[in-house]
Short mmCIF file of C-alpha atoms in Angstrom, two decimals:
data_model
loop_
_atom_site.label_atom_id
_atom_site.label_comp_id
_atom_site.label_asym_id
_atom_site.label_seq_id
_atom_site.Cartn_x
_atom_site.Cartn_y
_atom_site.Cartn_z
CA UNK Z 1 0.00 0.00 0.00
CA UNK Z 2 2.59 2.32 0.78
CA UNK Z 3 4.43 1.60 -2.84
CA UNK Z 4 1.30 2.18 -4.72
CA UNK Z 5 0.61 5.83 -2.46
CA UNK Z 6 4.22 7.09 -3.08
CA UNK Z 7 3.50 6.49 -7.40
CA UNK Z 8 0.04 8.16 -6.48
CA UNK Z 9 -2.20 5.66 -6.52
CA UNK Z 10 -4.96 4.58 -3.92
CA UNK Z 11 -5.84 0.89 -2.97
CA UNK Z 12 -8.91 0.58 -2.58
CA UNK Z 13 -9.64 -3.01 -2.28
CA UNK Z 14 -7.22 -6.10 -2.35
CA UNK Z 15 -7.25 -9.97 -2.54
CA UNK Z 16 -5.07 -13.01 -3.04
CA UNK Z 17 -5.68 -14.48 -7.47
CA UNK Z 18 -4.17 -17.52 -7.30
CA UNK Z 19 -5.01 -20.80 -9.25
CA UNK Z 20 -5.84 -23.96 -8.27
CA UNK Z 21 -2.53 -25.29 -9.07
CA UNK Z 22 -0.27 -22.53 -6.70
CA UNK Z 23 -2.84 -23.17 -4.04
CA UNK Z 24 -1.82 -26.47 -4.11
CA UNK Z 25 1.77 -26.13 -3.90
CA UNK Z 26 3.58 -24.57 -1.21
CA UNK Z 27 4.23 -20.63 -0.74
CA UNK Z 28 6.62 -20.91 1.83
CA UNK Z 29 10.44 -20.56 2.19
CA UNK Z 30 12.21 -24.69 1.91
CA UNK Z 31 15.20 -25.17 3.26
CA UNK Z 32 16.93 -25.53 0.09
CA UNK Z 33 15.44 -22.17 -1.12
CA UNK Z 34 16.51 -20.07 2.70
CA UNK Z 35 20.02 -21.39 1.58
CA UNK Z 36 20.32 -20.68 -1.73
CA UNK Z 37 19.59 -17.07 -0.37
CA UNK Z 38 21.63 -16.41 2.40
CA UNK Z 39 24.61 -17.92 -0.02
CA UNK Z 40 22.96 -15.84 -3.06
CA UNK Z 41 22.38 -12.29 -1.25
CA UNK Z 42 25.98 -12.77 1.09
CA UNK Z 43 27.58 -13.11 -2.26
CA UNK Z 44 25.96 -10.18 -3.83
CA UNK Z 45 26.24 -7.89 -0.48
CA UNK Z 46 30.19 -8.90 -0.69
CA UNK Z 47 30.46 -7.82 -4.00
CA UNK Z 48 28.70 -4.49 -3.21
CA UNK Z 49 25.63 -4.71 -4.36
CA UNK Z 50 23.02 -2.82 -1.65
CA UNK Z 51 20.78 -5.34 0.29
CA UNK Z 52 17.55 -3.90 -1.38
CA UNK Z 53 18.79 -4.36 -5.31
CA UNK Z 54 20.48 -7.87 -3.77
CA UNK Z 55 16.63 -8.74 -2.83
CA UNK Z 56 15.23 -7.68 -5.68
CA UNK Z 57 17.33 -9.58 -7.94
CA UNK Z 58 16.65 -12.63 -6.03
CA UNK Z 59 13.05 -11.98 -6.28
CA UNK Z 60 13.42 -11.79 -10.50
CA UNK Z 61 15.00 -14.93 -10.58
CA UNK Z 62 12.87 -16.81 -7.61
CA UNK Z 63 10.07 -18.98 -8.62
CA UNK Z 64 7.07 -17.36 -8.08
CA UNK Z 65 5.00 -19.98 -7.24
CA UNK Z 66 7.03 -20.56 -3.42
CA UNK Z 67 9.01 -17.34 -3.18
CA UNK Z 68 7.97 -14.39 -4.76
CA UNK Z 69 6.07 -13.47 -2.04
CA UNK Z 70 8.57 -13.78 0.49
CA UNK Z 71 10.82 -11.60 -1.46
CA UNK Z 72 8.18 -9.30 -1.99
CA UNK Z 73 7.17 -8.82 1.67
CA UNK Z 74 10.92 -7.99 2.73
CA UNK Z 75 11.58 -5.49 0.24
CA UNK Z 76 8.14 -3.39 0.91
CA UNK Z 77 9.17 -4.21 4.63
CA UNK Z 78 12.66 -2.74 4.07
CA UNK Z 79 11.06 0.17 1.71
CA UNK Z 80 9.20 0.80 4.49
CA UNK Z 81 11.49 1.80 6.99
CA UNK Z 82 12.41 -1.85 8.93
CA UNK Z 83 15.77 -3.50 9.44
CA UNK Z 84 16.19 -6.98 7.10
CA UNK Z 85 16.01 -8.44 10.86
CA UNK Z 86 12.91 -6.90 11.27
CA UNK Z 87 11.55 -7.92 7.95
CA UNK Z 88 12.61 -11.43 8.39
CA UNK Z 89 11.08 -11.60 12.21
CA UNK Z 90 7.81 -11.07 10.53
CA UNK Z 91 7.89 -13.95 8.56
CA UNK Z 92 8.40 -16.98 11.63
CA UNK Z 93 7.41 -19.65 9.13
CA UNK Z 94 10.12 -19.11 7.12
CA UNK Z 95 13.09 -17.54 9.16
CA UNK Z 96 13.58 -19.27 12.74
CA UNK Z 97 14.69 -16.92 15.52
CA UNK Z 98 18.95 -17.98 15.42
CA UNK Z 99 18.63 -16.69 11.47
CA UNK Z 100 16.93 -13.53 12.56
CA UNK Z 101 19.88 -13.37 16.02
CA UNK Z 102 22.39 -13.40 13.57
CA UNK Z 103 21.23 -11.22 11.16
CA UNK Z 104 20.56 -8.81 13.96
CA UNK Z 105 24.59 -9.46 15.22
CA UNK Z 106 25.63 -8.66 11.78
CA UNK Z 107 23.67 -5.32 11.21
CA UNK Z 108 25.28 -4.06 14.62
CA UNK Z 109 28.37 -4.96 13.50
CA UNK Z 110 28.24 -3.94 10.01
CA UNK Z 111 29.15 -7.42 8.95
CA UNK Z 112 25.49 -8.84 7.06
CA UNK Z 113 27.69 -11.04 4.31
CA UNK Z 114 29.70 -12.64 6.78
CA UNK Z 115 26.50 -13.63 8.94
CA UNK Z 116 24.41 -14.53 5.64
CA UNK Z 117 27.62 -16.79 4.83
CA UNK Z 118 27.52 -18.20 8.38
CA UNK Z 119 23.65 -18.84 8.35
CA UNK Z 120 24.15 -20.66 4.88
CA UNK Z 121 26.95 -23.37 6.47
CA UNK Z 122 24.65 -23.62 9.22
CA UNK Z 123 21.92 -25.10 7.45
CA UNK Z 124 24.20 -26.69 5.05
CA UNK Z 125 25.38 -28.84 7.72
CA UNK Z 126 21.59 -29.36 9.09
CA UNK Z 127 20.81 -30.72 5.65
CA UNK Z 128 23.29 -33.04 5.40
CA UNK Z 129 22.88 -34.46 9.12
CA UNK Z 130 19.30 -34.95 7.89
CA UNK Z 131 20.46 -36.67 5.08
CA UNK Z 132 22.54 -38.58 6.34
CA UNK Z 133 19.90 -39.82 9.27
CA UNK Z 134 17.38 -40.51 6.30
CA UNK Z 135 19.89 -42.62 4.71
CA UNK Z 136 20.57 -44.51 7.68
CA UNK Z 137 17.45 -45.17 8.46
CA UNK Z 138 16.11 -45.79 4.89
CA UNK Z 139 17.72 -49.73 4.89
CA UNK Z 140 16.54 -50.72 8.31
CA UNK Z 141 12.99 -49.39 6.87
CA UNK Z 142 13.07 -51.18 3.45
CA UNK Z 143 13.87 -53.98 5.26
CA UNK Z 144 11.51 -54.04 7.68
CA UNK Z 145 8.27 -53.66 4.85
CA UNK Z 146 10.01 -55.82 2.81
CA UNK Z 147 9.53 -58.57 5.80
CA UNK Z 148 6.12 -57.62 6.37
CA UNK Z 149 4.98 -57.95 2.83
CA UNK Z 150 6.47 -61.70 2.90
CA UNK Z 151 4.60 -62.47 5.85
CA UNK Z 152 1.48 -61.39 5.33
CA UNK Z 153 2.33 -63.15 1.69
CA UNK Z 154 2.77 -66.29 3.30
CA UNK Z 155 -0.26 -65.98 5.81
CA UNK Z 156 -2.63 -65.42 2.93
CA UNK Z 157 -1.33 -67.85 0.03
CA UNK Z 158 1.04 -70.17 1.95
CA UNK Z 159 -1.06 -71.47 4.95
CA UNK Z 160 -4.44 -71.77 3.49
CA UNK Z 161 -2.97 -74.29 1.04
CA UNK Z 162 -1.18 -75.73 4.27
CA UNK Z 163 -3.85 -75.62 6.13
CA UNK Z 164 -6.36 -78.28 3.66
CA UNK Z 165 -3.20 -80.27 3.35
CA UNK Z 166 -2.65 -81.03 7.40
CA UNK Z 167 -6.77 -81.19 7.05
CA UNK Z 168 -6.35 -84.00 4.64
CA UNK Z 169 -4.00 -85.74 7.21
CA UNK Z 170 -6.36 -85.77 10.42
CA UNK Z 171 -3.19 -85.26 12.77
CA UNK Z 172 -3.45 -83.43 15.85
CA UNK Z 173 -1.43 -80.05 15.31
CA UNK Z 174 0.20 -77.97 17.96
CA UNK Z 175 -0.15 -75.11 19.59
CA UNK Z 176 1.41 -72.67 17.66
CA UNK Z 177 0.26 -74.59 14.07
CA UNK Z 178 -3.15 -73.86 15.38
CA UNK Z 179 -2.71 -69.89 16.45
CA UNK Z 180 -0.77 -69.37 12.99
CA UNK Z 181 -4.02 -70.90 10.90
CA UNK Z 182 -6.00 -69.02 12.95
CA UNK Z 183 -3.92 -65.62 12.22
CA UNK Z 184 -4.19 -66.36 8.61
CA UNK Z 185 -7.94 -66.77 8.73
CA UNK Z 186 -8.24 -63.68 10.20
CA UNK Z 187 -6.33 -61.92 8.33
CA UNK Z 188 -8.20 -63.43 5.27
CA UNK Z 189 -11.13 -62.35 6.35
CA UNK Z 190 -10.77 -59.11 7.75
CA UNK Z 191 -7.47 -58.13 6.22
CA UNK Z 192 -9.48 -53.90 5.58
CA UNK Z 193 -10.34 -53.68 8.72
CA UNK Z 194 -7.28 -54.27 9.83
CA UNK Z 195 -6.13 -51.64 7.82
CA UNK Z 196 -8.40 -48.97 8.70
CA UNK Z 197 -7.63 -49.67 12.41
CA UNK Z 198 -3.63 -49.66 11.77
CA UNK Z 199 -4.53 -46.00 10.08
CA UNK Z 200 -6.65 -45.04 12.70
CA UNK Z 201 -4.16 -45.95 15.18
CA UNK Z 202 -1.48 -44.05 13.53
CA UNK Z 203 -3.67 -40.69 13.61
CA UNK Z 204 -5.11 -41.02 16.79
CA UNK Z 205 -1.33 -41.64 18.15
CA UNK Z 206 -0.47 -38.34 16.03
CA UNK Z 207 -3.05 -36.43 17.04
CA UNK Z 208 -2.22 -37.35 20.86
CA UNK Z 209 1.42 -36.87 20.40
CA UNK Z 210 0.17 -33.10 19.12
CA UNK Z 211 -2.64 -32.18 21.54
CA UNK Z 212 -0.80 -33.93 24.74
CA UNK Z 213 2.66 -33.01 25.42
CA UNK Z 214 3.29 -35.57 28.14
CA UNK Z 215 2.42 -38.40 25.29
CA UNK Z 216 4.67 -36.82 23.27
CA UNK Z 217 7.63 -36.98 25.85
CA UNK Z 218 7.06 -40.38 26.84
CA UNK Z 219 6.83 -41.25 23.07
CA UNK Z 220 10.37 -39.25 22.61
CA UNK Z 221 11.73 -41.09 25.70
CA UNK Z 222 10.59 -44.48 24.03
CA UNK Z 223 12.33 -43.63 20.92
CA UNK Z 224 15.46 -42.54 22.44
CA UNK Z 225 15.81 -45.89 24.46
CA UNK Z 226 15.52 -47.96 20.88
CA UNK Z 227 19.12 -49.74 19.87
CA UNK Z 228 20.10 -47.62 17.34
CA UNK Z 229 17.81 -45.13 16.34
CA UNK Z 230 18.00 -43.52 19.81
CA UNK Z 231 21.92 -43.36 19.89
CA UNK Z 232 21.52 -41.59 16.30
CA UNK Z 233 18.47 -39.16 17.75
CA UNK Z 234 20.31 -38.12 20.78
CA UNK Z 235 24.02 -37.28 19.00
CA UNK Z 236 22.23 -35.65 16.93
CA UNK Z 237 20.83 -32.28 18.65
CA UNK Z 238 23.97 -32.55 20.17
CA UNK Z 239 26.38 -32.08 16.91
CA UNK Z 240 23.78 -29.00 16.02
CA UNK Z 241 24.38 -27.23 19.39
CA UNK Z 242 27.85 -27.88 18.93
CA UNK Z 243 27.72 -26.28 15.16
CA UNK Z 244 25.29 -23.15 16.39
CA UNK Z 245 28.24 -22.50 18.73
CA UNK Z 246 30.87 -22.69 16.22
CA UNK Z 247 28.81 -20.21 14.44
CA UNK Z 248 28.04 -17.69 17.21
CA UNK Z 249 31.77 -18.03 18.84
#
């Protein structure tokens, strides 16, 4: 609004025209795109280019269909009289409060580049450790579906035809013969509702773990006790406090 009054021009009414297909896809900053411009606008602001041409090259060359908007708002914000910390506070969703610190640290120390440079390695190395944790998890997971699928396999093609054949011999069957016919029956028989009360179960345990924060810590504390995975989840917060420090010190 205040753009359009200084070229003489009143707004009268406004609204978001979007189409189906950008209302569908998301408007917000990823993490790929908040590094690509702290590396993009540190190099530029090195180089001497101003922070408000910096942005508004960015914005030319940013897809508008995630980041236009962001662009937009923190040039009009900075047009308008705010600090780029300020700018960037306003928008929590995409720019988390040590981004916004250490812009703020380098704008009272004159040094924006270096902190944009600083912010980019920061979640540089995020990415990766997130990478990396996705790829060590990802065999344990194929793995484990890969198992699941085979035995549910077996339960529903392999026993049945098991099942007539020990029929067919009249011999008394143990215990366990006798609860793993009766798993594959039931499974047989009700194999969607089974489904549609593992889904439900998985929702109503997200939906607790969001609206009950002592479900949520005991399900953390479950998670960290696990073999593996909970060695991996706890060094983990630990190497980014470790790299946050390296950056503010």
């Amino acid at each position: 609004e205040q753009r359009l009054h200084r070229h003489g021009l009143l707004l009268i009414r406004c609204g978001t025209g979007r189409s189906i297909l950008d209302r569908l896809r998301s408007t917000s900053l990823q993490q790929n795109d908040l590094i690509a411009l702290c590396t993009d606008l540190g190099q530029l602001m090195t180089a001497g280019v101003p922070l408000l041409e910096g942005l508004t090259l960015l914005r030319n060359q940013a897809d508008p269909a995630r980041t236009r908007d962001v662009f937009t708002h923190l040039i009009a914000a900075i047009e308008g009289g705010d600090r780029f910390s300020d700018a960037c506070a306003a928008r929590p969703d995409e720019f988390s409060p040590l981004l916004i610190t250490l812009i703020e640290a380098g704008e009272s120390s004159g040094t924006v580049p270096q902190s944009l440079q600083q912010v980019a390695e920061l979640l540089q190395r995020e990415a990766q450790q997130r990478a990396a944790l996705q790829q060590l998890l990802f065999y344990p997971t194929i793995v484990t579906v890969i198992t699941l699928a085979v035995g549910v396999l077996m339960l529903t093609t392999v026993v049945p035809q098991l099942t007539r054949f020990l029929a067919q011999l009249g011999l008394p069957l143990p215990l366990h013969t006798r609860g793993l016919i009766v798993t594959s029956s039931l499974l047989q028989q009700y194999a969607w509702v089974g489904l549609i009360g593992l889904a439900a179960l998985v929702g109503a345990i997200g939906l607790t773990t969001r609206m009950i924060p002592t479900f949520a810590l005991l399900q953390e504390r479950w998670l960290l006790r696990l073999p593996m995975l909970g060695n991996v989840l706890t060094q983990r917060p630990r190497a980014r406090v470790a790299h946050t420090l390296a950056v503010l010190y």
